Amino acid sequence: MGSLVREEGHIYSLAASGDLLYTGSDSKNIRVWKNHKEFSGFKSNSGLVKAIILSGERIFTGHQDGKIRVWKVSVKDSSVYNRIGTLPTLMAYIKTSMKPSNYIQTRRNRNTVWIKHFDAISCLSMSEDQKLLYSASWDKTIKVWRASDSKCLESIKAHDDAVNSIVVGFNGLLFSGSADGTVKIWRKESQGKGTKHFFSQTLLKQECAVTALAVDPSSNYLYCGSSDGLVNFWQGDKLLSHGGVLRGHKLATLCLAAAGNLIFSGSADNNICVWKRDGGEHICLSVLSGHSGPVKCLAVEEEQEQKGGDKQFIVYSGSLDKSVKIWRISSQLVPNQAEVGTSPPQNFPSSNSCRVSQRRK
């Protein structure tokens, strides 16, 4: 449908809500687009914007400096965004730093308080009831924040390497994927007046880094992208049994998104694969090409349902080529009709040559 280009840095994060799109880059700016036109923006003064997530009237952004910043649109002017907080808050940081027992040793042989990430934030996710915010970091931890007052409730030593992705689904389970090649499940339990997360199981263990996770809440499927270009998936209604592998990319899968019966995978090969789930089967509908750099992030919004029950989706893809491309996808397309975007480059599999390795239980 078009491209949004603002020559100010690689696009690392996207979030969409209705007619608004938020884009984060390494330019210190978060841009706001309305109906595919630049509408507003706000500056973080903290460098690369690694993650953006929306919760009600608030926008949470995760940054290279290990901090989370909280923004809210002005009541008087919808094009003005004000920063209303930082996680951890200054007061919480000072209070925590007063006790020596609150310090942990970092990999740089320096000490820091446990409530603060000491490396870049890679991903943000909200609990299903919107009460908890989860932040994942290259410091190998996941931190749990109470959304109402920005208090850090817990720090989970999750992995042996950088945590690249987290997602919540299946009635409160937390899934984490890491550069150590594992996908882990964390179970939330009530403990006194609060909650605590416990390790449940390792869902995947492999040589290649786990780079992206996505949950389809409508059908209880979990998808996992890896640096080898593969996308594994599990079925929640079958006790998270391994369903199969989607093979559509020649280079690393960097991002995933799920909407309706469609799954989108963006890759370092500059392309996006569109997969359609029909029952337990997956079909590769199309390869969307058009970016000249790796596809780093995806966001999907459903349009109003068309006549005949056809669902249309608007897909936003952010790339290291400094652009965001906009695609319209129909859930009713069949593979030989799904000619979207420009033709796939030479030596790249066409939409009909993507492969699915399916396990049937």
Short mmCIF file of C-alpha atoms in Angstrom, two decimals:
data_model
loop_
_atom_site.label_atom_id
_atom_site.label_comp_id
_atom_site.label_asym_id
_atom_site.label_seq_id
_atom_site.Cartn_x
_atom_site.Cartn_y
_atom_site.Cartn_z
CA MET A 1 0.00 0.00 0.00
CA GLY A 2 2.93 2.35 0.53
CA SER A 3 5.99 3.28 2.56
CA LEU A 4 6.62 5.58 5.50
CA VAL A 5 10.13 6.98 5.24
CA ARG A 6 11.82 9.38 7.63
CA GLU A 7 15.57 9.42 7.09
CA GLU A 8 16.56 9.31 10.74
CA GLY A 9 17.66 5.77 11.51
CA HIS A 10 16.93 2.07 11.36
CA ILE A 11 13.43 1.03 12.47
CA TYR A 12 13.67 -1.27 15.50
CA SER A 13 10.15 -1.23 16.97
CA LEU A 14 6.51 -0.77 15.98
CA ALA A 15 3.15 -0.61 17.73
CA ALA A 16 -0.25 -0.04 16.12
CA SER A 17 -3.64 0.90 17.51
CA GLY A 18 -6.53 1.83 15.25
CA ASP A 19 -5.40 4.54 12.84
CA LEU A 20 -2.23 5.30 14.85
CA LEU A 21 1.19 3.77 14.30
CA TYR A 22 4.19 4.30 16.58
CA THR A 23 7.70 3.75 15.23
CA GLY A 24 10.95 3.59 17.22
CA SER A 25 14.42 3.95 15.75
CA ASP A 26 18.02 4.65 16.70
CA SER A 27 17.40 8.39 16.24
CA LYS A 28 16.08 8.98 19.81
CA ASN A 29 12.64 9.75 18.34
CA ILE A 30 9.34 7.92 18.52
CA ARG A 31 7.28 8.93 15.51
CA VAL A 32 3.47 8.85 15.48
CA TRP A 33 1.68 8.27 12.18
CA LYS A 34 -2.06 8.74 11.64
CA ASN A 35 -3.81 7.25 8.62
CA HIS A 36 -0.35 6.57 7.15
CA LYS A 37 0.76 10.21 7.42
CA GLU A 38 3.16 11.72 9.95
CA PHE A 39 1.09 13.09 12.83
CA SER A 40 3.37 13.70 15.79
CA GLY A 41 6.47 12.55 17.62
CA PHE A 42 8.31 12.67 20.91
CA LYS A 43 11.97 12.46 21.86
CA SER A 44 13.45 10.11 24.43
CA ASN A 45 16.97 11.55 24.75
CA SER A 46 18.22 8.02 25.34
CA GLY A 47 19.17 6.62 21.98
CA LEU A 48 17.86 3.51 20.32
CA VAL A 49 14.19 2.61 20.94
CA LYS A 50 14.14 -1.19 21.14
CA ALA A 51 10.50 -1.85 22.07
CA ILE A 52 7.11 -0.11 22.12
CA ILE A 53 3.93 -1.39 23.75
CA LEU A 54 0.53 0.25 24.22
CA SER A 55 -1.66 -0.16 27.30
CA GLY A 56 -4.78 1.96 27.48
CA GLU A 57 -3.77 5.62 27.38
CA ARG A 58 -0.12 4.90 28.11
CA ILE A 59 2.79 4.12 25.82
CA PHE A 60 5.75 2.17 27.23
CA THR A 61 9.08 2.34 25.39
CA GLY A 62 12.13 0.18 26.11
CA HIS A 63 15.59 1.59 25.41
CA GLN A 64 19.21 0.74 24.83
CA ASP A 65 20.13 2.30 28.20
CA GLY A 66 18.11 -0.33 30.09
CA LYS A 67 15.30 2.06 31.09
CA ILE A 68 11.57 2.00 30.33
CA ARG A 69 9.90 5.32 29.66
CA VAL A 70 6.18 5.96 30.03
CA TRP A 71 4.27 8.44 27.85
CA LYS A 72 0.74 9.76 27.68
CA VAL A 73 -1.10 11.90 25.15
CA SER A 74 -2.05 15.40 26.28
CA VAL A 75 -5.69 15.96 27.19
CA LYS A 76 -5.63 19.39 25.51
CA ASP A 77 -3.85 18.39 22.29
CA SER A 78 -3.91 14.85 20.87
CA SER A 79 -0.71 15.52 18.92
CA VAL A 80 1.31 16.26 22.07
CA TYR A 81 2.85 13.42 24.09
CA ASN A 82 4.24 13.93 27.58
CA ARG A 83 6.63 11.70 29.47
CA ILE A 84 4.95 10.78 32.76
CA GLY A 85 7.52 8.43 34.20
CA THR A 86 10.60 6.23 33.97
CA LEU A 87 11.04 2.67 35.18
CA PRO A 88 12.56 2.25 37.65
CA THR A 89 11.39 5.52 39.18
CA LEU A 90 14.02 7.80 40.70
CA MET A 91 12.48 7.41 44.16
CA ALA A 92 12.50 3.59 43.90
CA TYR A 93 16.10 3.64 42.68
CA ILE A 94 17.27 5.80 45.60
CA LYS A 95 15.33 3.77 48.15
CA THR A 96 16.65 0.45 46.81
CA SER A 97 20.23 1.71 46.61
CA MET A 98 20.26 2.37 50.38
CA LYS A 99 20.51 -1.35 51.18
CA PRO A 100 23.69 -3.26 50.22
CA SER A 101 21.63 -6.45 49.88
CA ASN A 102 19.77 -4.93 46.92
CA TYR A 103 22.91 -4.86 44.76
CA ILE A 104 23.84 -7.53 42.24
CA GLN A 105 27.09 -8.05 40.37
CA THR A 106 26.96 -7.39 36.64
CA ARG A 107 29.04 -9.04 33.94
CA ARG A 108 31.21 -5.93 33.77
CA ASN A 109 32.34 -6.53 37.37
CA ARG A 110 30.27 -3.63 38.55
CA ASN A 111 27.40 -3.61 41.04
CA THR A 112 23.93 -2.27 40.37
CA VAL A 113 20.53 -2.46 42.08
CA TRP A 114 18.38 -5.42 41.09
CA ILE A 115 15.41 -3.31 39.96
CA LYS A 116 17.34 -1.84 37.01
CA HIS A 117 18.38 -3.54 33.79
CA PHE A 118 22.10 -3.06 33.25
CA ASP A 119 21.94 -3.79 29.51
CA ALA A 120 19.63 -2.98 26.61
CA ILE A 121 15.93 -3.80 26.86
CA SER A 122 15.00 -6.13 24.01
CA CYS A 123 11.26 -6.65 24.46
CA LEU A 124 8.18 -5.56 26.43
CA SER A 125 4.94 -7.45 27.06
CA MET A 126 1.78 -6.90 29.10
CA SER A 127 -0.11 -9.48 31.14
CA GLU A 128 -3.50 -10.43 29.79
CA ASP A 129 -5.27 -8.36 32.46
CA GLN A 130 -2.95 -5.38 31.76
CA LYS A 131 -1.88 -5.25 35.42
CA LEU A 132 1.74 -6.39 34.93
CA LEU A 133 4.41 -5.16 32.55
CA TYR A 134 7.26 -7.52 31.65
CA SER A 135 10.63 -6.32 30.35
CA ALA A 136 13.30 -8.57 28.84
CA SER A 137 16.93 -7.58 28.49
CA TRP A 138 20.31 -8.55 27.13
CA ASP A 139 21.33 -8.74 30.81
CA LYS A 140 19.68 -12.25 30.82
CA THR A 141 16.83 -11.21 33.13
CA ILE A 142 13.12 -10.54 32.96
CA LYS A 143 11.71 -7.89 35.28
CA VAL A 144 8.08 -7.72 36.41
CA TRP A 145 6.52 -4.29 37.00
CA ARG A 146 3.16 -3.36 38.50
CA ALA A 147 1.57 -1.15 35.86
CA SER A 148 -0.51 0.91 38.31
CA ASP A 149 2.43 2.42 40.24
CA SER A 150 5.53 1.38 38.20
CA LYS A 151 6.92 -0.70 41.07
CA CYS A 152 9.39 -3.46 40.21
CA LEU A 153 7.99 -6.58 41.83
CA GLU A 154 10.43 -9.21 40.67
CA SER A 155 13.61 -9.91 38.74
CA ILE A 156 13.83 -13.33 37.09
CA LYS A 157 17.23 -14.78 36.21
CA ALA A 158 15.81 -16.33 33.10
CA HIS A 159 18.57 -17.45 30.74
CA ASP A 160 22.29 -18.02 30.21
CA ASP A 161 22.43 -15.41 27.43
CA ALA A 162 20.49 -12.37 26.21
CA VAL A 163 16.69 -12.60 26.43
CA ASN A 164 15.50 -11.64 22.96
CA SER A 165 11.74 -12.05 23.25
CA ILE A 166 8.93 -12.51 25.78
CA VAL A 167 5.21 -13.02 25.30
CA VAL A 168 2.24 -13.79 27.57
CA GLY A 169 -0.56 -16.19 26.71
CA PHE A 170 -2.56 -19.32 27.56
CA ASN A 171 -4.12 -17.91 30.75
CA GLY A 172 -1.12 -16.13 32.20
CA LEU A 173 1.88 -18.22 31.14
CA LEU A 174 5.03 -16.24 30.36
CA PHE A 175 7.22 -17.48 27.49
CA SER A 176 10.81 -16.31 27.04
CA GLY A 177 13.22 -16.89 24.15
CA SER A 178 16.96 -16.36 24.36
CA ALA A 179 20.23 -16.26 22.46
CA ASP A 180 21.12 -19.38 24.47
CA GLY A 181 18.80 -21.32 22.13
CA THR A 182 16.02 -22.05 24.61
CA VAL A 183 12.35 -21.21 25.01
CA LYS A 184 11.21 -21.36 28.64
CA ILE A 185 7.80 -21.25 30.31
CA TRP A 186 7.20 -19.34 33.55
CA ARG A 187 4.13 -19.87 35.73
CA LYS A 188 2.59 -17.02 37.74
CA GLU A 189 1.35 -17.89 41.22
CA SER A 190 -0.23 -15.83 43.97
CA GLN A 191 2.00 -15.40 47.00
CA GLY A 192 0.58 -13.45 49.90
CA LYS A 193 -0.62 -10.10 48.61
CA GLY A 194 1.46 -10.34 45.46
CA THR A 195 2.51 -12.75 42.74
CA LYS A 196 5.69 -14.63 41.94
CA HIS A 197 6.88 -16.39 38.80
CA PHE A 198 8.29 -19.91 38.83
CA PHE A 199 10.10 -21.83 36.12
CA SER A 200 7.80 -24.44 34.60
CA GLN A 201 9.65 -26.13 31.73
CA THR A 202 12.04 -25.70 28.81
CA LEU A 203 9.97 -25.93 25.64
CA LEU A 204 12.87 -25.80 23.17
CA LYS A 205 16.61 -26.29 23.39
CA GLN A 206 18.73 -25.85 20.27
CA GLU A 207 22.05 -24.56 18.94
CA CYS A 208 20.57 -21.53 17.16
CA ALA A 209 19.48 -18.40 19.01
CA VAL A 210 15.78 -17.81 19.59
CA THR A 211 15.00 -14.42 18.09
CA ALA A 212 11.21 -13.93 18.22
CA LEU A 213 8.05 -15.25 19.89
CA ALA A 214 4.37 -14.70 19.14
CA VAL A 215 1.14 -16.06 20.59
CA ASP A 216 -2.14 -16.30 18.75
CA PRO A 217 -4.65 -15.92 21.61
CA SER A 218 -7.65 -16.86 19.48
CA SER A 219 -6.36 -20.36 18.74
CA ASN A 220 -3.77 -21.13 21.43
CA TYR A 221 -0.73 -21.39 19.17
CA LEU A 222 2.79 -20.34 20.14
CA TYR A 223 5.30 -19.47 17.40
CA CYS A 224 9.08 -19.20 17.77
CA GLY A 225 11.54 -17.74 15.24
CA SER A 226 15.24 -18.62 15.24
CA SER A 227 18.51 -17.41 13.77
CA ASP A 228 18.47 -20.36 11.33
CA GLY A 229 15.34 -18.94 9.64
CA LEU A 230 12.96 -21.59 10.98
CA VAL A 231 9.67 -20.99 12.80
CA ASN A 232 8.65 -23.68 15.30
CA PHE A 233 5.12 -23.82 16.68
CA TRP A 234 3.27 -25.49 19.55
CA GLN A 235 -0.43 -26.08 20.22
CA GLY A 236 -1.67 -24.87 23.58
CA ASP A 237 -4.84 -26.93 23.50
CA LYS A 238 -2.67 -30.06 23.19
CA LEU A 239 -0.57 -29.39 26.30
CA LEU A 240 1.92 -27.39 24.20
CA SER A 241 2.85 -30.33 22.00
CA HIS A 242 5.23 -29.47 19.16
CA GLY A 243 3.15 -28.94 16.00
CA GLY A 244 5.84 -28.55 13.37
CA VAL A 245 8.29 -26.21 11.64
CA LEU A 246 7.64 -23.49 9.05
CA ARG A 247 10.49 -23.14 6.52
CA GLY A 248 10.30 -19.96 4.49
CA HIS A 249 13.49 -17.99 5.09
CA LYS A 250 17.12 -18.41 4.07
CA LEU A 251 18.42 -16.14 6.85
CA ALA A 252 17.44 -15.46 10.46
CA THR A 253 13.81 -14.91 11.41
CA LEU A 254 13.86 -11.59 13.29
CA CYS A 255 10.19 -10.93 14.11
CA LEU A 256 6.77 -12.59 14.23
CA ALA A 257 3.16 -11.47 14.40
CA ALA A 258 -0.14 -13.39 14.48
CA ALA A 259 -3.65 -12.19 13.67
CA GLY A 260 -6.76 -14.20 12.90
CA ASN A 261 -5.62 -17.32 11.06
CA LEU A 262 -2.53 -15.60 9.60
CA ILE A 263 1.07 -15.61 10.83
CA PHE A 264 3.74 -13.22 9.57
CA SER A 265 7.48 -13.81 9.81
CA GLY A 266 10.06 -11.11 9.02
CA SER A 267 13.64 -12.00 8.26
CA ALA A 268 17.21 -10.85 7.70
CA ASP A 269 16.67 -11.96 4.08
CA ASN A 270 14.62 -8.71 3.68
CA ASN A 271 11.34 -10.60 3.17
CA ILE A 272 8.11 -11.38 5.02
CA CYS A 273 6.42 -14.78 4.76
CA VAL A 274 2.64 -14.90 5.15
CA TRP A 275 1.35 -18.18 6.57
CA LYS A 276 -2.27 -19.26 6.82
CA ARG A 277 -3.39 -21.73 9.46
CA ASP A 278 -6.28 -24.00 8.49
CA GLY A 279 -7.10 -26.30 11.38
CA GLY A 280 -3.74 -27.73 12.37
CA GLU A 281 -2.21 -27.20 8.92
CA HIS A 282 -0.11 -24.22 7.81
CA ILE A 283 0.16 -22.97 4.22
CA CYS A 284 2.59 -20.36 2.94
CA LEU A 285 0.40 -17.83 1.13
CA SER A 286 3.03 -15.44 -0.12
CA VAL A 287 6.44 -13.87 0.24
CA LEU A 288 6.26 -10.08 0.61
CA SER A 289 9.36 -8.45 -0.80
CA GLY A 290 10.16 -4.78 -1.10
CA HIS A 291 12.53 -3.95 1.75
CA SER A 292 16.20 -3.45 0.97
CA GLY A 293 17.29 -4.35 4.51
CA PRO A 294 16.44 -6.89 7.23
CA VAL A 295 12.85 -6.80 8.49
CA LYS A 296 13.23 -6.08 12.21
CA CYS A 297 9.66 -5.62 13.47
CA LEU A 298 6.02 -6.23 12.53
CA ALA A 299 2.65 -4.91 13.67
CA VAL A 300 -0.81 -6.00 12.50
CA GLU A 301 -4.21 -4.33 12.70
CA GLU A 302 -7.49 -5.86 11.58
CA GLU A 303 -9.68 -3.78 9.28
CA GLN A 304 -13.47 -3.82 9.43
CA GLU A 305 -14.80 -7.17 8.25
CA GLN A 306 -15.66 -7.19 4.57
CA LYS A 307 -18.74 -8.67 2.91
CA GLY A 308 -18.72 -12.45 2.86
CA GLY A 309 -16.79 -12.69 6.12
CA ASP A 310 -13.45 -11.88 4.52
CA LYS A 311 -11.05 -10.47 7.09
CA GLN A 312 -8.58 -7.84 5.91
CA PHE A 313 -5.40 -7.03 7.83
CA ILE A 314 -3.06 -4.07 7.61
CA VAL A 315 0.52 -5.20 8.20
CA TYR A 316 3.30 -2.75 9.07
CA SER A 317 6.88 -3.90 8.57
CA GLY A 318 9.85 -1.94 9.96
CA SER A 319 13.29 -2.48 8.49
CA LEU A 320 16.93 -1.58 8.87
CA ASP A 321 16.52 0.13 5.48
CA LYS A 322 15.00 3.01 7.52
CA SER A 323 11.47 2.54 6.16
CA VAL A 324 8.11 1.15 7.26
CA LYS A 325 6.09 -0.56 4.56
CA ILE A 326 2.32 -1.02 4.66
CA TRP A 327 0.60 -4.12 3.29
CA ARG A 328 -3.05 -5.17 3.03
CA ILE A 329 -3.61 -8.91 3.38
CA SER A 330 -6.82 -10.90 2.96
CA SER A 331 -7.37 -14.04 5.04
CA GLN A 332 -9.33 -15.59 2.17
CA LEU A 333 -6.46 -15.68 -0.32
CA VAL A 334 -5.18 -19.01 -1.56
CA PRO A 335 -1.49 -19.47 -2.42
CA ASN A 336 -1.73 -19.00 -6.18
CA GLN A 337 -3.74 -15.78 -5.73
CA ALA A 338 -1.48 -14.21 -3.12
CA GLU A 339 0.67 -12.00 -5.27
CA VAL A 340 1.46 -9.19 -2.86
CA GLY A 341 4.28 -6.68 -3.26
CA THR A 342 7.08 -7.00 -5.77
CA SER A 343 8.38 -10.29 -7.07
CA PRO A 344 10.69 -12.31 -4.81
CA PRO A 345 14.36 -11.89 -5.66
CA GLN A 346 16.18 -14.53 -7.67
CA ASN A 347 17.17 -17.70 -5.81
CA PHE A 348 14.53 -17.00 -3.14
CA PRO A 349 11.65 -19.44 -2.71
CA SER A 350 8.36 -18.32 -4.20
CA SER A 351 5.17 -18.46 -2.13
CA ASN A 352 4.45 -21.99 -3.31
CA SER A 353 7.92 -23.29 -2.44
CA CYS A 354 7.88 -22.44 1.26
CA ARG A 355 7.80 -25.66 3.22
CA VAL A 356 5.99 -26.82 6.32
CA SER A 357 7.23 -29.77 8.38
CA GLN A 358 4.12 -30.84 10.25
CA ARG A 359 3.94 -33.19 13.21
CA ARG A 360 0.63 -34.91 13.71
CA LYS A 361 -0.24 -36.16 17.18
#
